[in-house]
mmCIF file with all atom_site columns, C-alpha atoms in Angstrom:
data_model
loop_
_atom_site.group_PDB
_atom_site.id
_atom_site.type_symbol
_atom_site.label_atom_id
_atom_site.label_alt_id
_atom_site.label_comp_id
_atom_site.label_asym_id
_atom_site.label_entity_id
_atom_site.label_seq_id
_atom_site.pdbx_PDB_ins_code
_atom_site.Cartn_x
_atom_site.Cartn_y
_atom_site.Cartn_z
_atom_site.occupancy
_atom_site.B_iso_or_equiv
_atom_site.pdbx_formal_charge
_atom_site.auth_seq_id
_atom_site.auth_comp_id
_atom_site.auth_asym_id
_atom_site.auth_atom_id
_atom_site.pdbx_PDB_model_num
ATOM 1   C CA . LYS A 1 1   ? 7.432   15.909 -10.758 1.00 37.00 ? 17  LYS A CA 1
ATOM 2   C CA . ALA A 1 2   ? 5.155   13.419 -9.574  1.00 45.00 ? 18  ALA A CA 1
ATOM 3   C CA . MET A 1 3   ? 2.625   13.668 -6.630  1.00 54.00 ? 19  MET A CA 1
ATOM 4   C CA . ASN A 1 4   ? 1.871   10.863 -4.251  1.00 68.00 ? 20  ASN A CA 1
ATOM 5   C CA . THR A 1 5   ? -2.141  9.805  -4.055  1.00 75.00 ? 21  THR A CA 1
ATOM 6   C CA . PHE A 1 6   ? -3.609  8.521  -1.226  1.00 77.00 ? 22  PHE A CA 1
ATOM 7   C CA . SER A 1 7   ? -7.104  6.817  -0.373  1.00 86.00 ? 23  SER A CA 1
ATOM 8   C CA . GLY A 1 8   ? -8.953  4.787  1.804   1.00 89.00 ? 24  GLY A CA 1
ATOM 9   C CA . TRP A 1 9   ? -10.957 4.686  5.213   1.00 92.00 ? 25  TRP A CA 1
ATOM 10  C CA . PHE A 1 10  ? -9.363  5.626  8.233   1.00 92.00 ? 26  PHE A CA 1
ATOM 11  C CA . LEU A 1 11  ? -10.797 4.909  11.851  1.00 95.00 ? 27  LEU A CA 1
ATOM 12  C CA . LEU A 1 12  ? -9.933  6.453  14.968  1.00 96.00 ? 28  LEU A CA 1
ATOM 13  C CA . GLY A 1 13  ? -10.035 3.052  17.179  1.00 97.00 ? 29  GLY A CA 1
ATOM 14  C CA . ASN A 1 14  ? -9.029  4.896  20.820  1.00 98.00 ? 30  ASN A CA 1
ATOM 15  C CA . ASP A 1 15  ? -7.662  8.468  22.130  1.00 98.00 ? 31  ASP A CA 1
ATOM 16  C CA . ILE A 1 16  ? -4.365  9.279  20.466  1.00 97.00 ? 32  ILE A CA 1
ATOM 17  C CA . ASP A 1 17  ? -2.145  11.492 22.907  1.00 97.00 ? 33  ASP A CA 1
ATOM 18  C CA . TYR A 1 18  ? 0.664   12.930 20.406  1.00 95.00 ? 34  TYR A CA 1
ATOM 19  C CA . GLY A 1 19  ? 2.712   13.817 23.450  1.00 96.00 ? 35  GLY A CA 1
ATOM 20  C CA . GLY A 1 20  ? 3.549   17.374 22.123  1.00 92.00 ? 36  GLY A CA 1
ATOM 21  C CA . LYS A 1 21  ? 5.352   16.385 19.035  1.00 92.00 ? 37  LYS A CA 1
ATOM 22  C CA . THR A 1 22  ? 5.157   17.421 15.405  1.00 89.00 ? 38  THR A CA 1
ATOM 23  C CA . TYR A 1 23  ? 2.868   16.097 13.120  1.00 85.00 ? 39  TYR A CA 1
ATOM 24  C CA . VAL A 1 24  ? 4.514   15.317 9.623   1.00 73.00 ? 40  VAL A CA 1
ATOM 25  C CA . SER A 1 25  ? 2.284   14.755 7.079   1.00 67.00 ? 41  SER A CA 1
ATOM 26  C CA . ASP A 1 26  ? 3.468   11.728 5.045   1.00 56.00 ? 42  ASP A CA 1
ATOM 27  C CA . VAL A 1 27  ? 2.174   13.830 2.088   1.00 51.00 ? 43  VAL A CA 1
ATOM 28  C CA . THR A 1 28  ? 4.489   16.671 2.118   1.00 48.00 ? 44  THR A CA 1
ATOM 29  C CA . LEU A 1 29  ? 7.784   15.854 -0.396  1.00 44.00 ? 45  LEU A CA 1
ATOM 30  C CA . SER A 1 30  ? 10.592  17.312 -0.081  1.00 43.00 ? 46  SER A CA 1
ATOM 31  C CA . SER A 1 31  ? 10.791  18.468 -3.523  1.00 43.00 ? 47  SER A CA 1
ATOM 32  C CA . GLY A 1 32  ? 7.711   21.275 -2.545  1.00 44.00 ? 48  GLY A CA 1
ATOM 33  C CA . TYR A 1 33  ? 5.176   19.182 -3.782  1.00 46.00 ? 49  TYR A CA 1
ATOM 34  C CA . GLY A 1 34  ? 2.599   17.456 -1.714  1.00 52.00 ? 50  GLY A CA 1
ATOM 35  C CA . GLY A 1 35  ? 0.872   13.971 -2.026  1.00 63.00 ? 51  GLY A CA 1
ATOM 36  C CA . VAL A 1 36  ? -3.127  13.983 -2.772  1.00 77.00 ? 52  VAL A CA 1
ATOM 37  C CA . TRP A 1 37  ? -5.768  12.669 -1.077  1.00 82.00 ? 53  TRP A CA 1
ATOM 38  C CA . ARG A 1 38  ? -8.441  11.501 -3.295  1.00 86.00 ? 54  ARG A CA 1
ATOM 39  C CA . ASN A 1 39  ? -11.767 10.081 -1.823  1.00 90.00 ? 55  ASN A CA 1
ATOM 40  C CA . ALA A 1 40  ? -10.593 9.443  1.617   1.00 90.00 ? 56  ALA A CA 1
ATOM 41  C CA . ILE A 1 41  ? -12.622 9.552  5.091   1.00 93.00 ? 57  ILE A CA 1
ATOM 42  C CA . PHE A 1 42  ? -10.873 9.909  8.212   1.00 93.00 ? 58  PHE A CA 1
ATOM 43  C CA . ASP A 1 43  ? -13.762 8.681  10.715  1.00 97.00 ? 59  ASP A CA 1
ATOM 44  C CA . GLY A 1 44  ? -12.691 9.486  14.197  1.00 97.00 ? 60  GLY A CA 1
ATOM 45  C CA . GLN A 1 45  ? -15.370 7.602  15.862  1.00 98.00 ? 61  GLN A CA 1
ATOM 46  C CA . GLY A 1 46  ? -15.810 10.078 18.896  1.00 97.00 ? 62  GLY A CA 1
ATOM 47  C CA . TYR A 1 47  ? -12.176 9.521  19.723  1.00 98.00 ? 63  TYR A CA 1
ATOM 48  C CA . SER A 1 48  ? -9.624  12.615 20.198  1.00 97.00 ? 64  SER A CA 1
ATOM 49  C CA . ILE A 1 49  ? -6.236  13.508 18.955  1.00 96.00 ? 65  ILE A CA 1
ATOM 50  C CA . SER A 1 50  ? -4.516  15.342 21.336  1.00 97.00 ? 66  SER A CA 1
ATOM 51  C CA . ASN A 1 51  ? -1.429  17.555 22.433  1.00 97.00 ? 67  ASN A CA 1
ATOM 52  C CA . ILE A 1 52  ? -0.347  17.755 18.322  1.00 94.00 ? 68  ILE A CA 1
ATOM 53  C CA . THR A 1 53  ? 1.975   20.316 17.204  1.00 91.00 ? 69  THR A CA 1
ATOM 54  C CA . PHE A 1 54  ? 1.438   21.057 13.231  1.00 85.00 ? 70  PHE A CA 1
ATOM 55  C CA . SER A 1 55  ? 4.165   23.224 11.639  1.00 80.00 ? 71  SER A CA 1
ATOM 56  C CA . GLY A 1 56  ? 2.362   23.335 8.151   1.00 74.00 ? 72  GLY A CA 1
ATOM 57  C CA . ASN A 1 57  ? 0.186   21.278 6.499   1.00 77.00 ? 73  ASN A CA 1
ATOM 58  C CA . GLY A 1 58  ? -2.845  19.125 8.377   1.00 82.00 ? 74  GLY A CA 1
ATOM 59  C CA . LEU A 1 59  ? -3.675  15.653 8.541   1.00 84.00 ? 75  LEU A CA 1
ATOM 60  C CA . PHE A 1 60  ? -4.771  15.348 5.321   1.00 80.00 ? 76  PHE A CA 1
ATOM 61  C CA . GLY A 1 61  ? -1.740  17.118 3.889   1.00 77.00 ? 77  GLY A CA 1
ATOM 62  C CA . VAL A 1 62  ? -1.394  19.386 0.960   1.00 76.00 ? 78  VAL A CA 1
ATOM 63  C CA . ARG A 1 63  ? -4.706  18.461 -1.003  1.00 80.00 ? 79  ARG A CA 1
ATOM 64  C CA . ALA A 1 64  ? -8.095  16.923 -0.523  1.00 84.00 ? 80  ALA A CA 1
ATOM 65  C CA . TYR A 1 65  ? -10.218 15.543 -2.684  1.00 85.00 ? 81  TYR A CA 1
ATOM 66  C CA . ASP A 1 66  ? -13.516 14.419 -2.425  1.00 88.00 ? 82  ASP A CA 1
ATOM 67  C CA . CYS A 1 67  ? -12.471 13.968 1.327   1.00 89.00 ? 83  CYS A CA 1
ATOM 68  C CA . GLU A 1 68  ? -14.561 13.655 4.411   1.00 93.00 ? 84  GLU A CA 1
ATOM 69  C CA . PHE A 1 69  ? -13.241 14.243 7.916   1.00 92.00 ? 85  PHE A CA 1
ATOM 70  C CA . LYS A 1 70  ? -15.893 13.654 10.528  1.00 96.00 ? 86  LYS A CA 1
ATOM 71  C CA . ASN A 1 71  ? -16.641 12.246 14.335  1.00 97.00 ? 87  ASN A CA 1
ATOM 72  C CA . VAL A 1 72  ? -13.589 14.092 16.268  1.00 96.00 ? 88  VAL A CA 1
ATOM 73  C CA . ALA A 1 73  ? -11.767 15.764 19.084  1.00 97.00 ? 89  ALA A CA 1
ATOM 74  C CA . ILE A 1 74  ? -8.733  17.907 18.172  1.00 95.00 ? 90  ILE A CA 1
ATOM 75  C CA . ILE A 1 75  ? -7.771  18.746 21.749  1.00 96.00 ? 91  ILE A CA 1
ATOM 76  C CA . ASN A 1 76  ? -4.480  21.314 22.959  1.00 94.00 ? 92  ASN A CA 1
ATOM 77  C CA . ALA A 1 77  ? -3.541  21.515 19.052  1.00 91.00 ? 93  ALA A CA 1
ATOM 78  C CA . LYS A 1 78  ? -0.507  24.343 18.315  1.00 89.00 ? 94  LYS A CA 1
ATOM 79  C CA . LEU A 1 79  ? 0.002   26.168 14.793  1.00 85.00 ? 95  LEU A CA 1
ATOM 80  C CA . THR A 1 80  ? 3.653   26.829 14.557  1.00 83.00 ? 96  THR A CA 1
ATOM 81  C CA . THR A 1 81  ? 3.741   28.675 11.027  1.00 77.00 ? 97  THR A CA 1
ATOM 82  C CA . SER A 1 82  ? 1.975   30.689 8.966   1.00 72.00 ? 98  SER A CA 1
ATOM 83  C CA . ARG A 1 83  ? -0.215  27.840 6.231   1.00 71.00 ? 99  ARG A CA 1
ATOM 84  C CA . SER A 1 84  ? -0.443  25.738 9.598   1.00 78.00 ? 100 SER A CA 1
ATOM 85  C CA . ASN A 1 85  ? -4.086  23.942 9.696   1.00 82.00 ? 101 ASN A CA 1
ATOM 86  C CA . VAL A 1 86  ? -5.178  21.008 10.811  1.00 86.00 ? 102 VAL A CA 1
ATOM 87  C CA . ILE A 1 87  ? -7.338  19.070 8.285   1.00 85.00 ? 103 ILE A CA 1
ATOM 88  C CA . THR A 1 88  ? -5.977  20.144 4.895   1.00 82.00 ? 104 THR A CA 1
ATOM 89  C CA . GLN A 1 89  ? -3.981  23.284 3.153   1.00 77.00 ? 105 GLN A CA 1
ATOM 90  C CA . GLN A 1 90  ? -6.346  23.106 -0.079  1.00 79.00 ? 106 GLN A CA 1
ATOM 91  C CA . PHE A 1 91  ? -9.673  21.562 0.135   1.00 81.00 ? 107 PHE A CA 1
ATOM 92  C CA . TYR A 1 92  ? -11.591 20.602 -3.296  1.00 80.00 ? 108 TYR A CA 1
ATOM 93  C CA . GLY A 1 93  ? -14.359 18.750 -5.057  1.00 79.00 ? 109 GLY A CA 1
ATOM 94  C CA . THR A 1 94  ? -17.413 17.527 -2.873  1.00 82.00 ? 110 THR A CA 1
ATOM 95  C CA . GLY A 1 95  ? -15.565 17.448 0.507   1.00 84.00 ? 111 GLY A CA 1
ATOM 96  C CA . LEU A 1 96  ? -17.142 17.354 4.106   1.00 89.00 ? 112 LEU A CA 1
ATOM 97  C CA . VAL A 1 97  ? -16.085 18.365 7.573   1.00 90.00 ? 113 VAL A CA 1
ATOM 98  C CA . ASP A 1 98  ? -18.791 17.232 10.400  1.00 95.00 ? 114 ASP A CA 1
ATOM 99  C CA . SER A 1 99  ? -18.811 16.785 14.216  1.00 96.00 ? 115 SER A CA 1
ATOM 100 C CA . VAL A 1 100 ? -15.757 18.037 14.223  1.00 94.00 ? 116 VAL A CA 1
ATOM 101 C CA . PHE A 1 101 ? -14.549 19.936 17.633  1.00 95.00 ? 117 PHE A CA 1
ATOM 102 C CA . VAL A 1 102 ? -10.870 22.005 17.759  1.00 91.00 ? 118 VAL A CA 1
ATOM 103 C CA . GLN A 1 103 ? -9.109  23.482 20.399  1.00 91.00 ? 119 GLN A CA 1
ATOM 104 C CA . ALA A 1 104 ? -6.148  25.254 19.232  1.00 87.00 ? 120 ALA A CA 1
ATOM 105 C CA . THR A 1 105 ? -3.440  27.982 20.344  1.00 84.00 ? 121 THR A CA 1
ATOM 106 C CA . SER A 1 106 ? -1.278  29.545 17.394  1.00 80.00 ? 122 SER A CA 1
ATOM 107 C CA . THR A 1 107 ? 2.137   30.752 17.584  1.00 78.00 ? 123 THR A CA 1
ATOM 108 C CA . VAL A 1 108 ? 2.121   32.186 14.335  1.00 72.00 ? 124 VAL A CA 1
ATOM 109 C CA . SER A 1 109 ? 3.762   35.538 14.154  1.00 65.00 ? 125 SER A CA 1
ATOM 110 C CA . PRO A 1 110 ? 1.486   38.609 13.788  1.00 56.00 ? 126 PRO A CA 1
ATOM 111 C CA . ASP A 1 111 ? 2.857   39.126 10.190  1.00 55.00 ? 127 ASP A CA 1
ATOM 112 C CA . SER A 1 112 ? 1.594   36.058 9.159   1.00 59.00 ? 128 SER A CA 1
ATOM 113 C CA . SER A 1 113 ? -1.994  34.655 8.089   1.00 59.00 ? 129 SER A CA 1
ATOM 114 C CA . SER A 1 114 ? -3.393  31.178 9.090   1.00 66.00 ? 130 SER A CA 1
ATOM 115 C CA . ASN A 1 115 ? -6.267  29.135 9.193   1.00 72.00 ? 131 ASN A CA 1
ATOM 116 C CA . VAL A 1 116 ? -7.025  26.766 11.900  1.00 79.00 ? 132 VAL A CA 1
ATOM 117 C CA . LEU A 1 117 ? -9.298  23.848 10.292  1.00 81.00 ? 133 LEU A CA 1
ATOM 118 C CA . ILE A 1 118 ? -8.649  24.159 6.444   1.00 80.00 ? 134 ILE A CA 1
ATOM 119 C CA . GLY A 1 119 ? -6.372  26.012 4.120   1.00 74.00 ? 135 GLY A CA 1
ATOM 120 C CA . SER A 1 120 ? -8.473  27.272 1.836   1.00 74.00 ? 136 SER A CA 1
ATOM 121 C CA . LEU A 1 121 ? -11.719 25.985 -0.295  1.00 74.00 ? 137 LEU A CA 1
ATOM 122 C CA . GLU A 1 122 ? -10.113 25.379 -3.906  1.00 70.00 ? 138 GLU A CA 1
ATOM 123 C CA . SER A 1 123 ? -12.885 25.965 -6.944  1.00 60.00 ? 139 SER A CA 1
ATOM 124 C CA . THR A 1 124 ? -15.521 23.936 -4.125  1.00 56.00 ? 140 THR A CA 1
ATOM 125 C CA . ALA A 1 125 ? -17.959 22.321 -5.655  1.00 57.00 ? 141 ALA A CA 1
ATOM 126 C CA . LEU A 1 126 ? -20.882 21.793 -2.638  1.00 67.00 ? 142 LEU A CA 1
ATOM 127 C CA . SER A 1 127 ? -18.689 21.460 0.076   1.00 79.00 ? 143 SER A CA 1
ATOM 128 C CA . LYS A 1 128 ? -20.272 21.125 3.162   1.00 83.00 ? 144 LYS A CA 1
ATOM 129 C CA . ILE A 1 129 ? -18.593 22.006 6.665   1.00 85.00 ? 145 ILE A CA 1
ATOM 130 C CA . SER A 1 130 ? -21.169 21.261 9.665   1.00 88.00 ? 146 SER A CA 1
ATOM 131 C CA . ASN A 1 131 ? -21.724 20.590 13.285  1.00 91.00 ? 147 ASN A CA 1
ATOM 132 C CA . VAL A 1 132 ? -18.018 22.182 14.034  1.00 89.00 ? 148 VAL A CA 1
ATOM 133 C CA . ILE A 1 133 ? -16.625 23.861 16.915  1.00 88.00 ? 149 ILE A CA 1
ATOM 134 C CA . VAL A 1 134 ? -12.858 25.709 16.396  1.00 86.00 ? 150 VAL A CA 1
ATOM 135 C CA . ASP A 1 135 ? -11.470 27.454 20.261  1.00 86.00 ? 151 ASP A CA 1
ATOM 136 C CA . VAL A 1 136 ? -8.618  29.058 20.017  1.00 83.00 ? 152 VAL A CA 1
ATOM 137 C CA . VAL A 1 137 ? -7.109  29.872 23.192  1.00 82.00 ? 153 VAL A CA 1
ATOM 138 C CA . ASN A 1 138 ? -3.786  31.702 24.157  1.00 74.00 ? 154 ASN A CA 1
ATOM 139 C CA . ALA A 1 139 ? -3.331  32.897 20.328  1.00 70.00 ? 155 ALA A CA 1
ATOM 140 C CA . THR A 1 140 ? -0.669  35.452 19.810  1.00 68.00 ? 156 THR A CA 1
ATOM 141 C CA . ASN A 1 141 ? -2.126  36.540 16.510  1.00 63.00 ? 157 ASN A CA 1
ATOM 142 C CA . ALA A 1 142 ? -5.811  36.036 16.663  1.00 62.00 ? 158 ALA A CA 1
ATOM 143 C CA . GLU A 1 143 ? -6.510  39.255 14.463  1.00 62.00 ? 159 GLU A CA 1
ATOM 144 C CA . HIS A 1 144 ? -5.125  37.300 11.706  1.00 62.00 ? 160 HIS A CA 1
ATOM 145 C CA . LEU A 1 145 ? -6.461  33.686 12.355  1.00 68.00 ? 161 LEU A CA 1
ATOM 146 C CA . SER A 1 146 ? -9.288  32.394 10.426  1.00 68.00 ? 162 SER A CA 1
ATOM 147 C CA . GLY A 1 147 ? -10.975 29.792 12.094  1.00 70.00 ? 163 GLY A CA 1
ATOM 148 C CA . ILE A 1 148 ? -12.287 27.993 9.554   1.00 72.00 ? 164 ILE A CA 1
ATOM 149 C CA . THR A 1 149 ? -10.642 28.824 5.830   1.00 70.00 ? 165 THR A CA 1
ATOM 150 C CA . ARG A 1 150 ? -10.060 31.054 3.551   1.00 62.00 ? 166 ARG A CA 1
ATOM 151 C CA . THR A 1 151 ? -10.990 30.911 -0.277  1.00 56.00 ? 167 THR A CA 1
ATOM 152 C CA . SER A 1 152 ? -9.628  31.232 -3.546  1.00 53.00 ? 168 SER A CA 1
ATOM 153 C CA . MET A 1 153 ? -12.739 29.926 -5.112  1.00 48.00 ? 169 MET A CA 1
ATOM 154 C CA . THR A 1 154 ? -11.398 30.933 -8.852  1.00 49.00 ? 170 THR A CA 1
ATOM 155 C CA . SER A 1 155 ? -14.314 29.384 -10.090 1.00 48.00 ? 171 SER A CA 1
ATOM 156 C CA . PRO A 1 156 ? -17.331 30.285 -7.535  1.00 47.00 ? 172 PRO A CA 1
ATOM 157 C CA . LYS A 1 157 ? -19.089 27.261 -6.597  1.00 58.00 ? 173 LYS A CA 1
ATOM 158 C CA . LEU A 1 158 ? -21.380 26.803 -3.523  1.00 63.00 ? 174 LEU A CA 1
ATOM 159 C CA . SER A 1 159 ? -20.057 25.418 -0.075  1.00 72.00 ? 175 SER A CA 1
ATOM 160 C CA . VAL A 1 160 ? -22.604 25.087 2.936   1.00 76.00 ? 176 VAL A CA 1
ATOM 161 C CA . PHE A 1 161 ? -21.485 26.070 6.514   1.00 76.00 ? 177 PHE A CA 1
ATOM 162 C CA . ASP A 1 162 ? -24.242 24.896 9.000   1.00 80.00 ? 178 ASP A CA 1
ATOM 163 C CA . ALA A 1 163 ? -23.515 24.718 12.841  1.00 83.00 ? 179 ALA A CA 1
ATOM 164 C CA . VAL A 1 164 ? -20.324 26.269 12.657  1.00 82.00 ? 180 VAL A CA 1
ATOM 165 C CA . TYR A 1 165 ? -18.802 28.391 15.404  1.00 81.00 ? 181 TYR A CA 1
ATOM 166 C CA . THR A 1 166 ? -15.940 29.907 16.262  1.00 80.00 ? 182 THR A CA 1
ATOM 167 C CA . ILE A 1 167 ? -14.106 31.191 19.720  1.00 80.00 ? 183 ILE A CA 1
ATOM 168 C CA . GLY A 1 168 ? -11.036 33.295 20.184  1.00 77.00 ? 184 GLY A CA 1
ATOM 169 C CA . VAL A 1 169 ? -10.565 34.135 16.593  1.00 71.00 ? 185 VAL A CA 1
ATOM 170 C CA . LYS A 1 170 ? -12.460 36.114 13.846  1.00 60.00 ? 186 LYS A CA 1
ATOM 171 C CA . VAL A 1 171 ? -14.704 33.693 11.997  1.00 54.00 ? 187 VAL A CA 1
ATOM 172 C CA . ASN A 1 172 ? -13.241 35.361 8.695   1.00 51.00 ? 188 ASN A CA 1
ATOM 173 C CA . VAL A 1 173 ? -14.228 32.595 6.200   1.00 53.00 ? 189 VAL A CA 1
ATOM 174 C CA . GLY A 1 174 ? -12.401 34.349 3.510   1.00 49.00 ? 190 GLY A CA 1
ATOM 175 C CA . ALA A 1 175 ? -13.590 37.197 0.937   1.00 43.00 ? 191 ALA A CA 1
ATOM 176 C CA . ASN A 1 176 ? -15.338 35.087 -1.471  1.00 40.00 ? 192 ASN A CA 1
ATOM 177 C CA . VAL A 1 177 ? -16.978 32.810 0.835   1.00 42.00 ? 193 VAL A CA 1
ATOM 178 C CA . ASN A 1 178 ? -19.505 35.429 1.850   1.00 42.00 ? 194 ASN A CA 1
ATOM 179 C CA . GLU A 1 179 ? -20.779 35.672 -2.067  1.00 41.00 ? 195 GLU A CA 1
ATOM 180 C CA . PHE A 1 180 ? -20.652 31.804 -2.543  1.00 40.00 ? 196 PHE A CA 1
ATOM 181 C CA . GLY A 1 181 ? -21.199 30.215 0.722   1.00 45.00 ? 197 GLY A CA 1
ATOM 182 C CA . VAL A 1 182 ? -24.867 29.204 2.311   1.00 45.00 ? 198 VAL A CA 1
ATOM 183 C CA . TYR A 1 183 ? -24.665 30.016 5.825   1.00 45.00 ? 199 TYR A CA 1
ATOM 184 C CA . ASP A 1 184 ? -26.852 28.857 9.169   1.00 46.00 ? 200 ASP A CA 1
ATOM 185 C CA . ASP A 1 185 ? -25.695 29.384 12.795  1.00 46.00 ? 201 ASP A CA 1
ATOM 186 C CA . ILE A 1 186 ? -22.525 30.877 12.099  1.00 50.00 ? 202 ILE A CA 1
ATOM 187 C CA . ASP A 1 187 ? -21.289 32.810 15.062  1.00 50.00 ? 203 ASP A CA 1
ATOM 188 C CA . THR A 1 188 ? -18.432 33.905 16.859  1.00 46.00 ? 204 THR A CA 1
#
């Protein structure tokens, strides 16, 4: 089955109010396979996206390779299903997440788990997540939420977390990230 590939430079030119509607990634296909983002840059230029609901993959869909997500605030986001996240389900390659603020609530059932920012870092080499605040309010399952990510990291590489803060959930950046990540100022 084929996968769509997307790339480019995406700039926000003003604040966007999603009005509570559910975001449906254009790169999630009905076959269950998703699209792939490669070498894409999403630059919010200091603007915000508010009142957006995620019931699955984030803004970069299923997979993001060597992508950047920066300079944006995601305000009053809602995560409604397990595997809901704001950026992507799987982050590969030399990615960057920088200067991002996320304020979210979660209604994911207590027997599920979800990751607010990124679903998982997969065999990631030199990804950097910096200057990030994840603030989770009114979560029905805060003990099952990871603020930043979990990881598979089947081939251990090095990821850097610098000035990353979570509020309202455990930091929990995954079982293997602790072995292979470099942390500075990660806090709850």
